[in-house]
mmCIF file of C-alpha atoms in Angstrom:
data_model
loop_
_atom_site.group_PDB
_atom_site.id
_atom_site.type_symbol
_atom_site.label_atom_id
_atom_site.label_comp_id
_atom_site.label_asym_id
_atom_site.label_seq_id
_atom_site.Cartn_x
_atom_site.Cartn_y
_atom_site.Cartn_z
ATOM 1 C CA MET A 1 30.627 -167.596 72.055
ATOM 2 C CA ALA A 2 28.155 -165.689 70.559
ATOM 3 C CA GLN A 3 24.430 -167.216 70.463
ATOM 4 C CA LEU A 4 21.218 -166.338 68.125
ATOM 5 C CA THR A 5 19.708 -165.162 71.271
ATOM 6 C CA ASP A 6 21.749 -161.953 71.137
ATOM 7 C CA LEU A 7 20.104 -160.723 68.502
ATOM 8 C CA GLY A 8 17.766 -159.408 71.111
ATOM 9 C CA ARG A 9 20.846 -156.982 72.021
ATOM 10 C CA TYR A 10 20.621 -155.469 68.846
ATOM 11 C CA LEU A 11 17.244 -155.574 67.097
ATOM 12 C CA PRO A 12 13.967 -154.218 68.464
ATOM 13 C CA ASP A 13 12.074 -157.069 70.751
ATOM 14 C CA THR A 14 9.414 -157.517 68.141
ATOM 15 C CA LEU A 15 11.575 -157.966 65.273
ATOM 16 C CA THR A 16 14.111 -160.019 67.159
ATOM 17 C CA GLN A 17 11.068 -162.543 68.125
ATOM 18 C CA ALA A 18 9.467 -162.776 64.487
ATOM 19 C CA VAL A 19 12.776 -163.276 62.930
ATOM 20 C CA LEU A 20 14.775 -165.677 65.323
ATOM 21 C CA PRO A 21 12.981 -169.095 64.212
ATOM 22 C CA HIS A 22 14.410 -168.432 61.206
ATOM 23 C CA ALA A 23 17.956 -166.840 62.087
ATOM 24 C CA ARG A 24 20.994 -169.476 61.505
ATOM 25 C CA HIS A 25 24.269 -169.405 62.717
ATOM 26 C CA VAL A 26 27.238 -168.652 60.907
ATOM 27 C CA ARG A 27 31.187 -169.011 61.340
ATOM 28 C CA LEU A 28 33.565 -167.063 59.195
ATOM 29 C CA LYS A 29 37.309 -167.398 58.894
ATOM 30 C CA PRO A 30 39.783 -164.337 58.266
ATOM 31 C CA ASN A 31 38.966 -162.790 54.731
ATOM 32 C CA GLN A 32 36.153 -164.944 53.942
ATOM 33 C CA ILE A 33 33.598 -163.217 51.451
ATOM 34 C CA VAL A 34 30.129 -163.103 53.069
ATOM 35 C CA ILE A 35 28.517 -160.791 49.808
ATOM 36 C CA GLY A 36 29.772 -160.425 46.895
ATOM 37 C CA HIS A 37 29.342 -157.362 45.221
ATOM 38 C CA GLN A 38 26.239 -157.899 42.461
ATOM 39 C CA ASP A 39 25.216 -161.352 43.862
ATOM 40 C CA ASP A 40 21.619 -161.881 43.875
ATOM 41 C CA SER A 41 21.329 -163.115 47.357
ATOM 42 C CA SER A 42 19.240 -161.395 49.785
ATOM 43 C CA ASP A 43 20.007 -162.824 53.382
ATOM 44 C CA VAL A 44 20.668 -160.294 56.273
ATOM 45 C CA PHE A 45 23.377 -160.459 58.461
ATOM 46 C CA VAL A 46 23.680 -159.177 62.090
ATOM 47 C CA ILE A 47 26.998 -159.181 63.571
ATOM 48 C CA LEU A 48 27.131 -161.449 66.308
ATOM 49 C CA ASP A 49 31.054 -161.755 67.241
ATOM 50 C CA GLY A 50 34.171 -159.909 65.094
ATOM 51 C CA SER A 51 34.510 -157.637 62.539
ATOM 52 C CA LEU A 52 33.652 -157.127 58.466
ATOM 53 C CA ARG A 53 34.698 -154.830 56.140
ATOM 54 C CA VAL A 54 32.790 -153.176 53.068
ATOM 55 C CA GLU A 55 34.304 -151.867 49.808
ATOM 56 C CA LEU A 56 33.933 -151.559 46.573
ATOM 57 C CA LEU A 57 36.305 -152.524 44.039
ATOM 58 C CA SER A 58 37.132 -150.741 40.933
ATOM 59 C CA GLN A 59 38.223 -152.478 37.564
ATOM 60 C CA ASN A 60 41.805 -151.925 38.025
ATOM 61 C CA GLY A 61 41.860 -153.354 40.936
ATOM 62 C CA ARG A 62 41.822 -150.212 43.624
ATOM 63 C CA GLU A 63 40.123 -151.127 47.017
ATOM 64 C CA ILE A 64 37.443 -148.534 48.014
ATOM 65 C CA ILE A 65 36.729 -149.235 51.939
ATOM 66 C CA LEU A 66 33.201 -148.134 52.874
ATOM 67 C CA ASP A 67 32.928 -149.336 56.111
ATOM 68 C CA ASP A 68 34.289 -151.447 58.823
ATOM 69 C CA LEU A 69 31.612 -152.826 61.103
ATOM 70 C CA GLY A 70 31.482 -154.624 64.522
ATOM 71 C CA PRO A 71 28.805 -156.560 66.879
ATOM 72 C CA GLY A 72 25.676 -155.376 66.465
ATOM 73 C CA GLU A 73 25.641 -153.949 62.885
ATOM 74 C CA ILE A 74 23.743 -155.253 59.938
ATOM 75 C CA VAL A 75 24.849 -155.931 56.589
ATOM 76 C CA GLY A 76 22.213 -157.193 53.686
ATOM 77 C CA ASP A 77 19.719 -155.224 54.221
ATOM 78 C CA PHE A 78 19.420 -153.171 51.210
ATOM 79 C CA ALA A 79 18.717 -155.504 49.152
ATOM 80 C CA ALA A 80 16.452 -157.342 51.556
ATOM 81 C CA LEU A 81 14.499 -154.466 51.565
ATOM 82 C CA ASP A 82 14.457 -153.451 47.601
ATOM 83 C CA GLN A 83 15.387 -156.978 46.143
ATOM 84 C CA GLN A 84 18.220 -155.546 43.973
ATOM 85 C CA PRO A 85 21.815 -157.060 43.368
ATOM 86 C CA ARG A 86 24.167 -156.666 46.175
ATOM 87 C CA SER A 87 25.451 -152.746 46.122
ATOM 88 C CA ALA A 88 28.988 -153.798 47.990
ATOM 89 C CA THR A 89 31.195 -156.581 49.017
ATOM 90 C CA VAL A 90 31.344 -157.806 52.643
ATOM 91 C CA THR A 91 34.386 -159.863 54.042
ATOM 92 C CA ALA A 92 35.359 -160.803 57.272
ATOM 93 C CA MET A 93 38.574 -159.168 58.694
ATOM 94 C CA THR A 94 38.720 -161.567 61.554
ATOM 95 C CA SER A 95 37.078 -164.413 62.654
ATOM 96 C CA ALA A 96 33.363 -163.718 63.056
ATOM 97 C CA GLU A 97 29.783 -165.059 64.031
ATOM 98 C CA LEU A 98 27.028 -164.046 62.535
ATOM 99 C CA ALA A 99 23.165 -164.367 62.246
ATOM 100 C CA ARG A 100 21.936 -165.187 58.761
ATOM 101 C CA ILE A 101 18.172 -163.807 58.489
ATOM 102 C CA PRO A 102 16.743 -164.854 55.048
ATOM 103 C CA GLY A 103 15.573 -161.477 53.396
ATOM 104 C CA ASN A 104 12.250 -161.836 53.184
ATOM 105 C CA ALA A 105 11.677 -163.152 56.280
ATOM 106 C CA PHE A 106 13.368 -159.885 57.288
ATOM 107 C CA ARG A 107 11.662 -157.728 55.129
ATOM 108 C CA GLN A 108 8.190 -158.958 56.246
ATOM 109 C CA ALA A 109 9.007 -158.582 59.888
ATOM 110 C CA ALA A 110 10.004 -155.226 59.579
ATOM 111 C CA PHE A 111 7.698 -153.867 57.819
ATOM 112 C CA ALA A 112 4.685 -155.793 60.090
ATOM 113 C CA ASP A 113 5.293 -153.945 62.829
ATOM 114 C CA PRO A 114 5.643 -149.995 63.072
ATOM 115 C CA ALA A 115 8.248 -149.992 65.929
ATOM 116 C CA SER A 116 10.375 -152.316 63.569
ATOM 117 C CA ALA A 117 9.992 -150.182 60.876
ATOM 118 C CA GLU A 118 10.463 -146.671 62.681
ATOM 119 C CA TRP A 119 13.759 -148.589 63.486
ATOM 120 C CA LEU A 120 15.079 -149.936 60.219
ATOM 121 C CA THR A 121 13.925 -146.236 58.780
ATOM 122 C CA LEU A 122 16.142 -144.353 61.433
ATOM 123 C CA ARG A 123 18.986 -146.679 60.820
ATOM 124 C CA LEU A 124 18.632 -146.377 57.164
ATOM 125 C CA LEU A 125 18.712 -142.599 57.805
ATOM 126 C CA LYS A 126 21.820 -142.501 59.345
ATOM 127 C CA ILE A 127 23.534 -144.406 57.400
ATOM 128 C CA LEU A 128 22.204 -141.751 54.471
ATOM 129 C CA ARG A 129 23.617 -139.032 56.698
ATOM 130 C CA SER A 130 26.888 -140.622 56.860
ATOM 131 C CA LEU A 131 26.992 -140.476 53.241
ATOM 132 C CA ASN A 132 26.090 -137.132 52.546
ATOM 133 C CA GLU A 133 28.991 -136.377 55.143
ATOM 134 C CA ARG A 134 31.564 -138.562 53.005
ATOM 135 C CA VAL A 135 30.193 -136.793 49.537
ATOM 136 C CA PHE A 136 30.708 -133.324 50.917
ATOM 137 C CA GLU A 137 34.687 -134.101 52.405
ATOM 138 C CA LEU A 138 35.329 -135.852 48.858
ATOM 139 C CA ASN A 139 34.317 -133.222 47.018
ATOM 140 C CA ALA A 140 34.861 -129.774 49.055
ATOM 141 C CA LEU A 141 38.093 -131.190 51.314
ATOM 142 C CA ALA A 142 41.367 -131.475 50.438
ATOM 143 C CA VAL A 143 43.268 -134.834 51.235
ATOM 144 C CA ARG A 144 44.583 -133.043 54.333
ATOM 145 C CA SER A 145 41.258 -132.336 56.315
ATOM 146 C CA ARG A 146 40.120 -135.705 54.688
ATOM 147 C CA LEU A 147 42.269 -137.423 56.518
ATOM 148 C CA HIS A 148 41.793 -134.819 59.734
ATOM 149 C CA CYS A 149 38.035 -136.006 59.014
ATOM 150 C CA GLU A 150 38.624 -139.970 59.387
ATOM 151 C CA LEU A 151 41.036 -139.775 62.415
ATOM 152 C CA LEU A 152 38.268 -137.946 63.750
ATOM 153 C CA ARG A 153 35.370 -140.145 62.964
ATOM 154 C CA LEU A 154 37.855 -143.101 64.033
ATOM 155 C CA ALA A 155 38.445 -141.289 67.257
ATOM 156 C CA LEU A 156 34.620 -140.877 67.883
ATOM 157 C CA ASP A 157 33.786 -144.577 66.773
ATOM 158 C CA THR A 158 36.646 -145.895 69.419
ATOM 159 C CA GLY A 159 35.364 -143.695 72.225
ATOM 160 C CA VAL A 160 37.515 -140.723 73.614
ATOM 161 C CA ASP A 161 38.630 -141.082 77.229
ATOM 162 C CA GLY A 162 39.094 -137.545 78.417
ATOM 163 C CA ASN A 163 41.254 -135.802 75.227
ATOM 164 C CA GLU A 164 42.819 -138.895 74.221
ATOM 165 C CA VAL A 165 42.036 -142.404 72.538
ATOM 166 C CA THR A 166 43.988 -145.291 71.222
ATOM 167 C CA ILE A 167 42.769 -147.193 67.849
ATOM 168 C CA SER A 168 44.110 -150.630 68.275
ATOM 169 C CA PRO A 169 44.211 -152.122 65.598
ATOM 170 C CA SER A 170 44.419 -149.111 63.590
ATOM 171 C CA PRO A 171 44.060 -148.853 60.094
ATOM 172 C CA THR A 172 47.123 -149.356 57.669
ATOM 173 C CA HIS A 173 48.319 -145.799 55.825
ATOM 174 C CA ALA A 174 47.066 -147.631 52.683
ATOM 175 C CA GLU A 175 43.892 -148.575 54.219
ATOM 176 C CA LEU A 176 43.250 -144.713 55.291
ATOM 177 C CA ALA A 177 44.013 -143.469 51.335
ATOM 178 C CA SER A 178 41.605 -146.352 50.552
ATOM 179 C CA ARG A 179 38.940 -144.879 53.028
ATOM 180 C CA ILE A 180 39.304 -141.004 51.916
ATOM 181 C CA GLY A 181 40.834 -141.382 48.012
ATOM 182 C CA THR A 182 43.847 -140.835 47.955
ATOM 183 C CA HIS A 183 47.061 -142.491 47.908
ATOM 184 C CA ARG A 184 49.470 -144.268 50.940
ATOM 185 C CA GLU A 185 51.931 -141.491 50.375
ATOM 186 C CA ALA A 186 49.655 -138.469 50.933
ATOM 187 C CA VAL A 187 48.481 -140.367 54.033
ATOM 188 C CA THR A 188 52.074 -140.754 55.547
ATOM 189 C CA ARG A 189 53.477 -137.446 55.089
ATOM 190 C CA GLU A 190 50.191 -136.103 56.877
ATOM 191 C CA LEU A 191 50.743 -138.085 59.747
ATOM 192 C CA SER A 192 54.297 -137.270 60.017
ATOM 193 C CA TYR A 193 53.109 -133.534 60.234
ATOM 194 C CA LEU A 194 50.570 -134.571 63.093
ATOM 195 C CA THR A 195 52.946 -136.635 64.965
ATOM 196 C CA GLU A 196 55.480 -133.516 64.931
ATOM 197 C CA GLN A 197 52.574 -131.390 66.210
ATOM 198 C CA ARG A 198 52.140 -133.815 68.899
ATOM 199 C CA ILE A 199 48.410 -134.608 67.547
ATOM 200 C CA THR A 200 48.896 -138.239 66.907
ATOM 201 C CA ALA A 201 51.394 -140.662 68.112
ATOM 202 C CA THR A 202 51.846 -144.563 66.563
ATOM 203 C CA THR A 203 53.449 -147.149 68.160
ATOM 204 C CA GLY A 204 53.126 -150.726 66.113
ATOM 205 C CA ARG A 205 49.317 -151.198 64.907
ATOM 206 C CA LYS A 206 48.397 -148.804 67.727
ATOM 207 C CA LEU A 207 47.485 -145.142 66.491
ATOM 208 C CA THR A 208 46.951 -142.509 69.553
ATOM 209 C CA VAL A 209 45.192 -139.128 68.854
ATOM 210 C CA CYS A 210 46.878 -137.467 71.829
ATOM 211 C CA ASP A 211 44.652 -133.811 71.148
ATOM 212 C CA VAL A 212 41.205 -135.043 70.466
ATOM 213 C CA ALA A 213 39.805 -131.414 70.906
ATOM 214 C CA ARG A 214 42.444 -129.602 68.955
ATOM 215 C CA LEU A 215 41.888 -132.091 66.347
ATOM 216 C CA ALA A 216 38.141 -131.159 66.241
ATOM 217 C CA GLU A 217 39.501 -127.427 65.928
ATOM 218 C CA ILE A 218 41.321 -128.071 62.927
ATOM 219 C CA VAL A 219 38.242 -130.090 61.224
ATOM 220 C CA ARG A 220 35.671 -127.294 62.143
ATOM 221 C CA ALA A 221 38.262 -124.996 60.722
ATOM 222 C CA ALA A 222 38.230 -126.800 57.341
ATOM 223 C CA ALA A 223 34.738 -128.172 57.085
ATOM 224 C CA GLY A 224 32.712 -125.918 59.207
ATOM 225 C CA GLU A 225 29.763 -127.406 61.679
ATOM 226 C CA VAL A 226 29.468 -130.291 60.036
ATOM 227 C CA GLU A 227 27.551 -133.734 61.505
ATOM 228 C CA LEU A 228 31.154 -135.080 62.507
ATOM 229 C CA ILE A 229 31.786 -131.852 64.864
ATOM 230 C CA GLN A 230 28.521 -131.920 66.065
ATOM 231 C CA ARG A 231 28.956 -135.608 67.167
ATOM 232 C CA ALA A 232 32.468 -134.351 68.901
ATOM 233 C CA ASN A 233 30.478 -131.674 70.756
ATOM 234 C CA ARG A 234 27.568 -134.343 72.011
ATOM 235 C CA ALA A 235 30.904 -136.433 72.968
ATOM 236 C CA GLY A 236 32.043 -133.273 75.338
ATOM 237 C CA ILE A 237 34.909 -132.409 72.620
ATOM 238 C CA GLY A 238 34.418 -129.163 71.355
ATOM 239 C CA ARG A 239 35.365 -125.213 71.811
ATOM 240 C CA GLY A 240 37.301 -124.652 75.454
ATOM 241 C CA THR A 241 37.864 -128.386 76.043
ATOM 242 C CA ALA A 242 41.492 -128.451 74.585
#
């Protein structure tokens, strides 16, 4: 079972010591909402175990998946920092354990220590870079190329062993569609094509990227030397690795 002291694995030492007296342990059931879009709450949550989904819902009920997060990730810090309503809904995908930190305590502790403020700044910049990348994909790439980018991103996040990675459980076709702004049928068609090309293979809820280097080359040809390709290069997946 996760403990509040596990915060020290994910936050800077000084920030951990400052917020630990204020932290409370929270257990969630699957599908339980942690944060509601436009809520006025400001608590910060650090995931100790399990996974959460960050999403938006349109007026007609369309789901837009922004991110899936696991242990060590943080949600709720935007509202704690700018004291504005929540920018998205956060829901538990599995049973989960969180550390809940009051927003004011988190904000004061982060700003009081230069090392903690630097850590927080770098974290926010990482999020901004990721959002810039996704905006580029949505506006500049065709659906099939957006799917290629998302599959490569999932592969890198999972961790590539050699030139292959298995994502388990894999997102459903509908979930992939929600991530890249399209419909399920388009995802199904392209995944079938990738399977024919022996780039991917699916077994139950397991999706295997059989040739990560080839997938990276497809992304490079469509998008150029974007940050996603730089991540692949740093992971040793680049030209000449296929």
